[in-house]
Coordinates of C-alpha atoms and ligand atoms in Angstrom, one line a residue:
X171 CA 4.0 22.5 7.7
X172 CA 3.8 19.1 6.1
X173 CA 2.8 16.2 8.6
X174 CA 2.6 12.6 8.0
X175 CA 2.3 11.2 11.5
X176 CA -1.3 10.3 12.8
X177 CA -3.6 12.1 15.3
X178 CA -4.5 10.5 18.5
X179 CA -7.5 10.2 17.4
X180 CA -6.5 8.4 14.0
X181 CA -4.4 6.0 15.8
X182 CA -6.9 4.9 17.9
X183 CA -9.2 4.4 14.8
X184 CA -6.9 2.3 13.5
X185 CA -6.2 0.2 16.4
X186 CA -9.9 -0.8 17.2
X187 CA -10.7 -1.4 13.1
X188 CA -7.4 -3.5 13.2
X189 CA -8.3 -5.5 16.4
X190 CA -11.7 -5.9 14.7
X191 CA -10.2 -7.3 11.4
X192 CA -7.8 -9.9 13.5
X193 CA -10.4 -11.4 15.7
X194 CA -14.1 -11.5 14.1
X195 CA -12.8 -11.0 10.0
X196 CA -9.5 -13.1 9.4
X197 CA -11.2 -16.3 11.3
X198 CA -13.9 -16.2 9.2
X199 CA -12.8 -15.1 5.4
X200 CA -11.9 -18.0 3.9
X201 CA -15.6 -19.8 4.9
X202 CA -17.6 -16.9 3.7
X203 CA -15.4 -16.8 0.5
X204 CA -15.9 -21.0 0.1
X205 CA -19.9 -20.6 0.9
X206 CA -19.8 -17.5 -1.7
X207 CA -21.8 -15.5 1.3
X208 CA -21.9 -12.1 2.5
X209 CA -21.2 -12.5 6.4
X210 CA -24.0 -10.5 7.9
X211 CA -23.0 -11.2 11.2
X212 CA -19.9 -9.8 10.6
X213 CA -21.1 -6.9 9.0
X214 CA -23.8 -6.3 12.0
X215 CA -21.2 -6.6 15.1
X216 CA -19.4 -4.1 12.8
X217 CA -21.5 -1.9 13.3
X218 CA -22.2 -2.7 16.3
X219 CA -18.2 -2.2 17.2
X220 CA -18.7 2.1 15.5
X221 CA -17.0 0.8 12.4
X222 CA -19.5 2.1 10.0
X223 CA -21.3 4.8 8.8
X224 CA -18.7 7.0 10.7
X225 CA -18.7 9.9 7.8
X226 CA -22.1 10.8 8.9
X227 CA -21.9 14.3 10.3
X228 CA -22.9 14.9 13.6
X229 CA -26.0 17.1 12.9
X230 CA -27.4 13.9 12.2
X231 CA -26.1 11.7 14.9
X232 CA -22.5 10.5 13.2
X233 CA -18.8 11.0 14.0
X234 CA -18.1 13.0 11.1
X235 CA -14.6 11.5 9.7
X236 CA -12.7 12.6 7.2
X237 CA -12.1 10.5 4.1
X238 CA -8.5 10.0 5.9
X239 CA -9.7 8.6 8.8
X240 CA -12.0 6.0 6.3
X241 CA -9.2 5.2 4.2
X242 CA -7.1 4.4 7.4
X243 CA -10.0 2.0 8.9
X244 CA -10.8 0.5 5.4
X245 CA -6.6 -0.1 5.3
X246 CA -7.0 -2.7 8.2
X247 CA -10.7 -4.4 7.5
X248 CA -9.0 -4.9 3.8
X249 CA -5.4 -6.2 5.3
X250 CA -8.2 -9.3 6.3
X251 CA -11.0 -9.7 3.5
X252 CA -11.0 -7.2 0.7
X253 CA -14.6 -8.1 0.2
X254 CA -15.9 -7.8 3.4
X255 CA -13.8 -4.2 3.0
X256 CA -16.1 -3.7 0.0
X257 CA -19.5 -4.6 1.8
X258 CA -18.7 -2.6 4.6
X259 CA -17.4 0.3 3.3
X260 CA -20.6 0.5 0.9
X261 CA -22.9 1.9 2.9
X262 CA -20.1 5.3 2.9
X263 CA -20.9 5.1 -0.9
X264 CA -24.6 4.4 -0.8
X265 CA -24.8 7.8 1.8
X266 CA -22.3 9.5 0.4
X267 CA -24.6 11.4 -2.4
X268 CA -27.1 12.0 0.8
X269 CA -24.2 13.9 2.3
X270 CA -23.7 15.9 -0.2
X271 CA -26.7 16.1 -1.6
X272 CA -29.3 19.7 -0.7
X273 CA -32.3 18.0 0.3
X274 CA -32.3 18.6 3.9
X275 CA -35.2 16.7 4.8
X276 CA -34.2 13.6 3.1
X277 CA -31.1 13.8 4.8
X278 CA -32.9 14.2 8.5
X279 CA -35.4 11.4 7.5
X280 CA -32.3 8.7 6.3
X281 CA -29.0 9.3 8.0
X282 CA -29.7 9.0 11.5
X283 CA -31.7 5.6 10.6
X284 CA -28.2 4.4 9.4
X285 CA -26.8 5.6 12.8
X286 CA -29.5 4.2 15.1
X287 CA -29.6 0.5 13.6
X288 CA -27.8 -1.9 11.2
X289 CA -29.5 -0.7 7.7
X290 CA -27.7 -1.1 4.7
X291 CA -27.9 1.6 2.1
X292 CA -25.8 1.0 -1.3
X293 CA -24.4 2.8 -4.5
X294 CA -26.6 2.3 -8.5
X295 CA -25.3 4.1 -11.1
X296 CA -24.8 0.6 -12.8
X297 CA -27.1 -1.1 -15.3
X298 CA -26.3 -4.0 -17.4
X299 CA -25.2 -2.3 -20.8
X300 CA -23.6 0.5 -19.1
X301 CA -20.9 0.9 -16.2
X302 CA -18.3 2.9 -17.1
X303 CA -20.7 5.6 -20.0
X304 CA -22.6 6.8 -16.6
X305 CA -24.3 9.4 -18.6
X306 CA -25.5 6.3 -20.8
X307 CA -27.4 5.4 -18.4
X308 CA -31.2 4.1 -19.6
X309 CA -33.2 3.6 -16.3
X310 CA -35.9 6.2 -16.3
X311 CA -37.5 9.1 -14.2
X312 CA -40.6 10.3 -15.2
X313 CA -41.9 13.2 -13.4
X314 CA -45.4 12.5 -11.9
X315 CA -46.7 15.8 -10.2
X316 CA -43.9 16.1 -7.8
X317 CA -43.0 12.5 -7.8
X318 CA -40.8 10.4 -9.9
X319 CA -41.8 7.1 -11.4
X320 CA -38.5 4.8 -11.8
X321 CA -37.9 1.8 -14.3
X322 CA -35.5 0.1 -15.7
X323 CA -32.7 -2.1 -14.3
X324 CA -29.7 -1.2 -12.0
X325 CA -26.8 -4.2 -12.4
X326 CA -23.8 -4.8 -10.0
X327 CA -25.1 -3.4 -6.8
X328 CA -22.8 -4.3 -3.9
X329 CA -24.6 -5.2 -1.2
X330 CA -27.6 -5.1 -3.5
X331 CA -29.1 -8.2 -2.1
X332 CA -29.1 -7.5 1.4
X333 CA -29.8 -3.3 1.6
X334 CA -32.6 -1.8 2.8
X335 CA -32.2 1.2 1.1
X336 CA -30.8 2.2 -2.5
X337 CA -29.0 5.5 -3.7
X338 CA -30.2 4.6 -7.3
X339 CA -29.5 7.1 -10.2
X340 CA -31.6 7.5 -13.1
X341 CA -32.5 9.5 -16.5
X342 CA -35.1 12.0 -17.4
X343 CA -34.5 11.1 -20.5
X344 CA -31.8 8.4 -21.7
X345 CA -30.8 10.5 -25.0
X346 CA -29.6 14.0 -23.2
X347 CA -26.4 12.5 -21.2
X348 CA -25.6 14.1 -18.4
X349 CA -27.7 16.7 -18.2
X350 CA -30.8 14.1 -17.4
X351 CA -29.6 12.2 -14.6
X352 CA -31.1 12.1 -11.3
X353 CA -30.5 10.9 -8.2
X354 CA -33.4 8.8 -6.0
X355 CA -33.2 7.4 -2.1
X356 CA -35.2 4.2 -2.9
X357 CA -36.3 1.5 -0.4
X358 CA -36.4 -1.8 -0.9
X359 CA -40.0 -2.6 0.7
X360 CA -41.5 0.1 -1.9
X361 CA -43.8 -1.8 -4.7
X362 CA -42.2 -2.3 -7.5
X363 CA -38.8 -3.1 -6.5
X364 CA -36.9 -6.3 -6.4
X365 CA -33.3 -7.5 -6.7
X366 CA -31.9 -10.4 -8.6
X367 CA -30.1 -13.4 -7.6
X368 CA -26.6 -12.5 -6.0
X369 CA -24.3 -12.8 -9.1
X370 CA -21.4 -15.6 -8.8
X371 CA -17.9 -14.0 -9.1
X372 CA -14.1 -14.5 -9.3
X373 CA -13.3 -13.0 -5.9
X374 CA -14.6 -10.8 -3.2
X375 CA -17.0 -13.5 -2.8
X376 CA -17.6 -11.9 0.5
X377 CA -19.7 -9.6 -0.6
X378 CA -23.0 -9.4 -1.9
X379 CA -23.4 -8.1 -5.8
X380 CA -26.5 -8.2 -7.3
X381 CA -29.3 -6.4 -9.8
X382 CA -32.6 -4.0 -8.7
X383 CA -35.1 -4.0 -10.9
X384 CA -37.7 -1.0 -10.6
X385 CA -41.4 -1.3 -11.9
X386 CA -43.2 1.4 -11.8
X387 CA -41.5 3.0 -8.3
X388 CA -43.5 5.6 -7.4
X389 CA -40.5 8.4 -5.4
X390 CA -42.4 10.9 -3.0
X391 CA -40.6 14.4 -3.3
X392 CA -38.8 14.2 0.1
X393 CA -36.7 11.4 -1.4
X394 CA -35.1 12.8 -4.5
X395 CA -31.7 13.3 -3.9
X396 CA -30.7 15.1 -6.8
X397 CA -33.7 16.0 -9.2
X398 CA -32.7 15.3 -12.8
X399 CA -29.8 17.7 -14.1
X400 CA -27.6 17.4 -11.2
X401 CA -27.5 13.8 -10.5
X402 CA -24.2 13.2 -12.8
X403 CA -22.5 16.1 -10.9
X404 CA -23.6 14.4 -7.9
X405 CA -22.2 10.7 -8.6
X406 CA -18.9 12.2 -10.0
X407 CA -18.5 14.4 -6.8
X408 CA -19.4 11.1 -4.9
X409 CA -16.5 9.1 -6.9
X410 CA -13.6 11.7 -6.0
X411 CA -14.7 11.2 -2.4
X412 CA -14.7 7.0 -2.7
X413 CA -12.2 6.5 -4.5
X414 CA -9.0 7.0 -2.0
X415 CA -10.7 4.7 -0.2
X416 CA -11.2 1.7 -3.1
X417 CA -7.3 2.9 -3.3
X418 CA -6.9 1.8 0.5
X419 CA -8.2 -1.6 0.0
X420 CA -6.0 -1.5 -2.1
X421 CA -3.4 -1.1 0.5
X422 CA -4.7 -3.2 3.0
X423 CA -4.7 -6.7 0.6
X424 CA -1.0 -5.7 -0.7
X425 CA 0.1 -4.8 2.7
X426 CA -0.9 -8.6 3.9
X427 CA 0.4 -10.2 0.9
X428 CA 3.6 -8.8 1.4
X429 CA 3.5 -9.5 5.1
X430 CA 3.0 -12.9 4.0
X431 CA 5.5 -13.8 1.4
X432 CA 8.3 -11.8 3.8
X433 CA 7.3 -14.6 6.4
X434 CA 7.5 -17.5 4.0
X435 CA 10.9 -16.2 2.4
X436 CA 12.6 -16.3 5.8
X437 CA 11.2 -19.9 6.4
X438 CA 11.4 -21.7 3.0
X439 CA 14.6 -23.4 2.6
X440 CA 16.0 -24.2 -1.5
X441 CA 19.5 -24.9 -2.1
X442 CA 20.7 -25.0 1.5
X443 CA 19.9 -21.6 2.4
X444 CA 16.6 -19.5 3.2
X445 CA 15.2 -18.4 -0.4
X446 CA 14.7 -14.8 1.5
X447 CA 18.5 -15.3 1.6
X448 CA 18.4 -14.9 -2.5
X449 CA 18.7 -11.5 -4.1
X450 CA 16.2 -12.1 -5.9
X451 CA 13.5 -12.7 -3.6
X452 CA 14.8 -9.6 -1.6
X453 CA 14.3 -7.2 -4.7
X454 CA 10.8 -8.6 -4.7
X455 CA 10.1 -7.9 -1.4
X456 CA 12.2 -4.4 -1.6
X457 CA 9.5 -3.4 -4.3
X458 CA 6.5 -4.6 -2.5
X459 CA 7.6 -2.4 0.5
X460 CA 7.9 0.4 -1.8
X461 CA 4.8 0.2 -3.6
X462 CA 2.5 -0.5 -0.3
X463 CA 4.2 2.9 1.2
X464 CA 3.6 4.9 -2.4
X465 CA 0.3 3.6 -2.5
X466 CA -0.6 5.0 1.1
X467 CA 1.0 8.4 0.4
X468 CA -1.4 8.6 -2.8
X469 CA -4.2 7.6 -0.8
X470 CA -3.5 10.0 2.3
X471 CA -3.0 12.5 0.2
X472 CA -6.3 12.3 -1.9
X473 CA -8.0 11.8 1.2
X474 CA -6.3 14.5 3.1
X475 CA -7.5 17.2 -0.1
X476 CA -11.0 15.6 -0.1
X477 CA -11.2 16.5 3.9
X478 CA -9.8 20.0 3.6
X479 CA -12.3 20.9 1.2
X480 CA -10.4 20.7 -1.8
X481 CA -11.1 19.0 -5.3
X482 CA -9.4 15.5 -4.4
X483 CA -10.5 14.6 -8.1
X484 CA -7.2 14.1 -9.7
X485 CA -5.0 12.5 -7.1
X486 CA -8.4 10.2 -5.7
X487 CA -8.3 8.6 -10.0
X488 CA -4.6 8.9 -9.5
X489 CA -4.7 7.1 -5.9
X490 CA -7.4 4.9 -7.3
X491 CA -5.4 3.5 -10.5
X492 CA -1.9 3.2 -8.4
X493 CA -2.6 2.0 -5.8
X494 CA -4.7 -0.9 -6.8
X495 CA -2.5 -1.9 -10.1
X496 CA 0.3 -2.0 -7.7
X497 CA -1.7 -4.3 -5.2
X498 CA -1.8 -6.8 -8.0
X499 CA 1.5 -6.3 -8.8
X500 CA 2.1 -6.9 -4.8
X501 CA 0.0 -9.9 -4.4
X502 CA 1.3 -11.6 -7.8
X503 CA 4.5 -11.0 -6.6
X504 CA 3.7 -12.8 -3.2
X505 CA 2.4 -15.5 -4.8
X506 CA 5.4 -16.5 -7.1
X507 CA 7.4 -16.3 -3.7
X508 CA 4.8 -18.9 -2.5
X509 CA 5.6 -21.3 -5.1
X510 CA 3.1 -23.9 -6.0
X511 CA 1.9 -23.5 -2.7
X512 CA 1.2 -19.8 -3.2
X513 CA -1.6 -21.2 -6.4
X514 CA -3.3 -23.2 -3.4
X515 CA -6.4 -22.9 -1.3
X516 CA -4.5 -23.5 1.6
X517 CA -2.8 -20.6 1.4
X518 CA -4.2 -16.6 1.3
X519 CA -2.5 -15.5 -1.6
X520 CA -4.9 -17.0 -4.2
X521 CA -7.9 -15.4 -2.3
X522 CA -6.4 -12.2 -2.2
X523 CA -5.5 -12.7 -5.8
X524 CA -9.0 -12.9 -6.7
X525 CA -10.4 -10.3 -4.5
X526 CA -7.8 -7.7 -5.4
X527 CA -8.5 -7.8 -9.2
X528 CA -12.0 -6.4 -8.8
X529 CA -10.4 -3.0 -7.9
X530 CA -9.2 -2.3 -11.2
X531 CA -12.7 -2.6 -12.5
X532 CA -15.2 -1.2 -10.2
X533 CA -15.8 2.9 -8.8
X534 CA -14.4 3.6 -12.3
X535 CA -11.5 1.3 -14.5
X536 CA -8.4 2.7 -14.7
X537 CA -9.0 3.0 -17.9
X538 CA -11.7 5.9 -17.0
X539 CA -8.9 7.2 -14.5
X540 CA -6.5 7.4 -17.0
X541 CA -8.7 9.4 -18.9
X542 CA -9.7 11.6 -15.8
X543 CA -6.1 11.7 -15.5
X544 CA -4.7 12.6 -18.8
X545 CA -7.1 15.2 -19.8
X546 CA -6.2 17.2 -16.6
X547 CA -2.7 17.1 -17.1
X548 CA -3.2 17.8 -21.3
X549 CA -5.7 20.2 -20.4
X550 CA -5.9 22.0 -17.2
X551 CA -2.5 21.6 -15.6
X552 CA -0.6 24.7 -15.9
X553 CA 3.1 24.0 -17.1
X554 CA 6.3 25.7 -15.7
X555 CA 8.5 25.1 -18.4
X556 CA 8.2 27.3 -21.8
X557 CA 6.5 25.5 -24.7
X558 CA 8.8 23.7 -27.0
X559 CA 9.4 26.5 -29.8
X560 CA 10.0 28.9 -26.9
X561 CA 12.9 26.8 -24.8
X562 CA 16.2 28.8 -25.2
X563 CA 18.6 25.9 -26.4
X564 CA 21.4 27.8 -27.1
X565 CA 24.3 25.7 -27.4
X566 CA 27.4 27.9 -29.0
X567 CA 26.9 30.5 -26.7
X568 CA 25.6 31.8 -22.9
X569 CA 22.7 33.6 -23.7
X570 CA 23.6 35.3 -20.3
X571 CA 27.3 36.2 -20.9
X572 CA 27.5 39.7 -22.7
X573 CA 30.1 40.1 -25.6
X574 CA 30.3 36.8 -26.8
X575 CA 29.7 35.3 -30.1
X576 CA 26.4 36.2 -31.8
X577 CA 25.0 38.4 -28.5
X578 CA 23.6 41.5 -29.2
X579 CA 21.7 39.3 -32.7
X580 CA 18.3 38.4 -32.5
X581 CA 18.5 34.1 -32.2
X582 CA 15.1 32.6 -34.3
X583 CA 14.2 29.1 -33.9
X584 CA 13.4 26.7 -35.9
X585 CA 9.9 25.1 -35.1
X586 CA 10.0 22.2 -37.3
X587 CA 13.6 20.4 -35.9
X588 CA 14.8 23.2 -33.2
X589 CA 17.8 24.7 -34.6
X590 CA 18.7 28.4 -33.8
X591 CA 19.9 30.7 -36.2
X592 CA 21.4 34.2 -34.8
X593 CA 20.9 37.3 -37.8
X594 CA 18.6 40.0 -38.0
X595 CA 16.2 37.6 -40.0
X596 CA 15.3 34.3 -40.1
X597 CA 17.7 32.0 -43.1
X598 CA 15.6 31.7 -46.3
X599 CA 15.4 28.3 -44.9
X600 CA 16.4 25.8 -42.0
X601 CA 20.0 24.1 -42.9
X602 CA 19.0 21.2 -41.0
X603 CA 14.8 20.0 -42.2
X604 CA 15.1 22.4 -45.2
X605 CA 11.7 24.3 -43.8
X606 CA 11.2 27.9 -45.1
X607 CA 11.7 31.1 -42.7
X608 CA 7.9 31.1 -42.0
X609 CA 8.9 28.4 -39.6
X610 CA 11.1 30.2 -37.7
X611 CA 9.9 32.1 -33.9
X612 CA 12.2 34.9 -32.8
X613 CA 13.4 34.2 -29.6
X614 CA 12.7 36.2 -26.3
X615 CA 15.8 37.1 -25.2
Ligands
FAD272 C1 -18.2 -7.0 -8.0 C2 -18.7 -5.7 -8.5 C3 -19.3 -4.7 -7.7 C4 -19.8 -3.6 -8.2 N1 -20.5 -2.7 -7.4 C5 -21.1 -1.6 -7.9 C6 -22.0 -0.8 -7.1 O1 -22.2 -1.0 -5.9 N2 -22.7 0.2 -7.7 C7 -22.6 0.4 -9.1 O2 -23.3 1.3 -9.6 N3 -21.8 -0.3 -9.8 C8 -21.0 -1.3 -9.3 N4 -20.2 -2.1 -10.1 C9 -20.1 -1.8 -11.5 C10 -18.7 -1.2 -11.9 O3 -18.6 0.1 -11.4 C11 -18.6 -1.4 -13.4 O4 -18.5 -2.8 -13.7 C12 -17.5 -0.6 -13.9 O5 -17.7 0.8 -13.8 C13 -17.2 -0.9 -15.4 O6 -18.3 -0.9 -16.2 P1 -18.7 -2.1 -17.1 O7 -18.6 -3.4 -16.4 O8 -20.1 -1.8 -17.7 O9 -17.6 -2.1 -18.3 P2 -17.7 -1.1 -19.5 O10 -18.0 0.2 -19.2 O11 -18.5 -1.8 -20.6 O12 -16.2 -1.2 -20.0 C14 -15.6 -2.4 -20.5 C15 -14.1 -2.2 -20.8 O13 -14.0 -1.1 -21.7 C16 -13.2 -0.1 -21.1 N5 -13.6 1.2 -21.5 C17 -14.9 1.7 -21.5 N6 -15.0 2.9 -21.9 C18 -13.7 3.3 -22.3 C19 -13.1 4.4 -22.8 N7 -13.8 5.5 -23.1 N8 -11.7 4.4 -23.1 C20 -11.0 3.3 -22.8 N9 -11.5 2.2 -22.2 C21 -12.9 2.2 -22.0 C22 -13.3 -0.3 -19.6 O14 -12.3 0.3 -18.8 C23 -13.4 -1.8 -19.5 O15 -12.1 -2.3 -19.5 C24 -19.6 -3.3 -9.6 C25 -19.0 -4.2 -10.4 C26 -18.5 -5.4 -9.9 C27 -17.8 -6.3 -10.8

């Protein structure tokens, strides 16, 4: 039986991280995004408050949630600072390949740290020639006895600045793709690593983007994550788990735009009347309503295959590239309903313009989902209709009427432009494109 409605459980979730994103987030957005700050604070009474790390499983001292139950908490923190969504829900991505990963006494050693203090563990697959190639990647892992010496450079780490700990993904050897990389639980107090500057940006100022550099990082054995070979695997598997919820933030900032340009419209007088009065502004706000609902049924579902154990790859890039074009959409949609005062500081829509157009970029473009996307359904997906040269268009007669014209005589079918011709051979050649017989199929009948 299909069921949208929530579990008790999932409602309550989304109470307290909705509480939590009214009182301690949506006071303070605006200041962090001015100062160009992470809010720490924040971040730690989040914590604090059980809203993070929650998809630890309870082996090692977590609640185990689903991706659902994430993508519904990540909906609200979003609905109040997409960027403070994005630093908080990193530390899901930055433990994420320790989840999955097979090393059970890295897992033991890291994951219930996370649980029993504020530590913040991050995502690097990123360097700064390569984001989207991830097999292109350059850092390297040389084998040292059963160690692994890192270096290279790791570039647009959320959270970067601030972690203590760093997922960080790197090549045996930068020339064999895929098949070198490796995946390495780094800290940040080892010798040899250090992290840039926090890099200034358009939006999501909120949270904390910067570089790692590794020198010479000496990893004991215990802390390889994936040794080299299945570390691509790894971050792929990773992304189909993340990316519902980058779809959710997604959500959450189109959700609150709309919410505010429905509250303006029924305010805002022009030409004697309310402008939510004008068809025009209702259409807008008809399609925001229908693209923050389709968005949320993408994401569920994603999420929903991801925590029945299915490959959510597919609909997480679909999830992913819908739901966070049509948050743009939402919140540029908001804004014109704003007028000039919607291009203002004063107001929330040009923040949430800014922090919803990093979601296009980063966990994968939509260009890359597209590509995900389109070579499934080219590919893999299994069509139910018959190919082209097969489809019975039969249009003088009823192919399943006995007796009539032409039954009982084999039909052939042009390939080139689709005609059928009914005789015990194909014509000598097509009356229509003037193709020889060779181009006719007979027909099944
Ligand atoms: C604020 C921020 C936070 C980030 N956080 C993290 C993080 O925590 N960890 C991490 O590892 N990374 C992080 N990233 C990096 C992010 O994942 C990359 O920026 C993203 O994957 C794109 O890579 P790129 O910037 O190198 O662009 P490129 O890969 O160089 O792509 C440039 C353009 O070309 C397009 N393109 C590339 N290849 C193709 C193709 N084959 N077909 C069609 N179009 C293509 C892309 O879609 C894009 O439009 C973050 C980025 C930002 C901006």
């Amino acid at each position: 039986m299909l069921n949208f409605n929530l579990s008790k459980k999932q409602l309550e979730i989304q109470q307290k991280a909705r509480a939590f994103a009214l009182k301690e987030i949506l006071p303070v957005a605006w200041y962090y995004d001015e100062k160009d700050e992470l809010p720490l604070p924040v971040l730690r009474k989040a914590f604090d408050m059980g809203l993070m790390n929650n998809d630890i499983p309870k082996k090692y001292g977590g609640n185990e949630y689903g991706i659902l139950e994430g993508a519904i908490m990540t909906e609200e923190i979003a609905a109040a600072c997409p960027g403070l969504a994005t630093s908080l829900f990193d530390n899901s991505l930055g433990a994420e390949p320790l989840i999955l990963c097979r090393n059970e006494a890295l897992k033991k050693k890291y994951l219930p740290k996370l649980i029993k203090s504020f530590k913040l563990i991050c995502f690097a697959t990123s360097e700064p020639i390569m984001g989207s190639d991830v097999a292109g990647m350059r850092c390297k892992a040389v084998r040292d006895g059963t160690d692994y010496i890192l270096n290279g450079t790791k570039y647009w780490i959320t959270n970067g600045g601030v972690a203590d700990y760093f997922s960080v993904f790197a090549t045996e050897d930068p020339k064999s793709g895929h098949e070198g990389v490796g995946a390495f639980l780094v800290e940040k107090s080892w010798e040899g690593v250090s992290v840039g500057k926090a890099i200034p940006k358009l939006g999501q100022r909120c949270s904390n983007t910067a570089g790692l550099r590794l020198k010479n990082v000496r990893v004991p054995k215990i802390n390889v994550i994936a040794p080299p070979g299945e570390g691509f695997k790894l971050a792929m598997k990773t992304f189909s788990r993340t990316r519902p919820v980058v779809g959710a933030f997604g959500v959450g900032g189109a959700r609150s735009a709309m919410e505010f340009a429905i509250d303006y419209a029924k305010k805002r007088t022009a030409f004697g009347s309310k402008i939510g009065d004008f068809q025009a502004v209702q259409f807008k706000i008809a399609e925001m309503y229908q693209k923050v609902e389709t968005a949320r049924l993408l994401v569920w579902k994603a999420a929903w295959e991801a925590d029945q154990g299915l490959d959510p790859t597919i609909n997480a890039s679909i999830a992913k590239f819908f739901a966070t074009e049509t948050a743009l959409e939402v919140v540029n949609e908001a804004l014109q309903i704003l007028g000039g005062y919607g291009y203002t500081k004063m107001f929330p829509l040009e923040k949430l313009f800014r922090d919803i157009r990093l979601l296009r970029i980063y966990e994968g473009t939509s260009e890359i989902q597209r590509m995900i996307v389109s070579a499934h359904a080219m590919y893999a997906y299994q069509p139910i209709m018959p190919a082209l040269e097969d489809l019975p268009v039969f249009r003088d007669r009823n192919p399943l009427e006995p007796g009539k014209k032409n039954s009982g005589k084999p039909a052939w079918r042009c390939r080139m432009c689709g005609h059928i011709h009914h005789g015990k051979k194909p014509p000598k050649e097509c009356p229509y494109c003037f193709f020889p017989a060779s181009t006719f199929k007979k027909m099944d009948r």
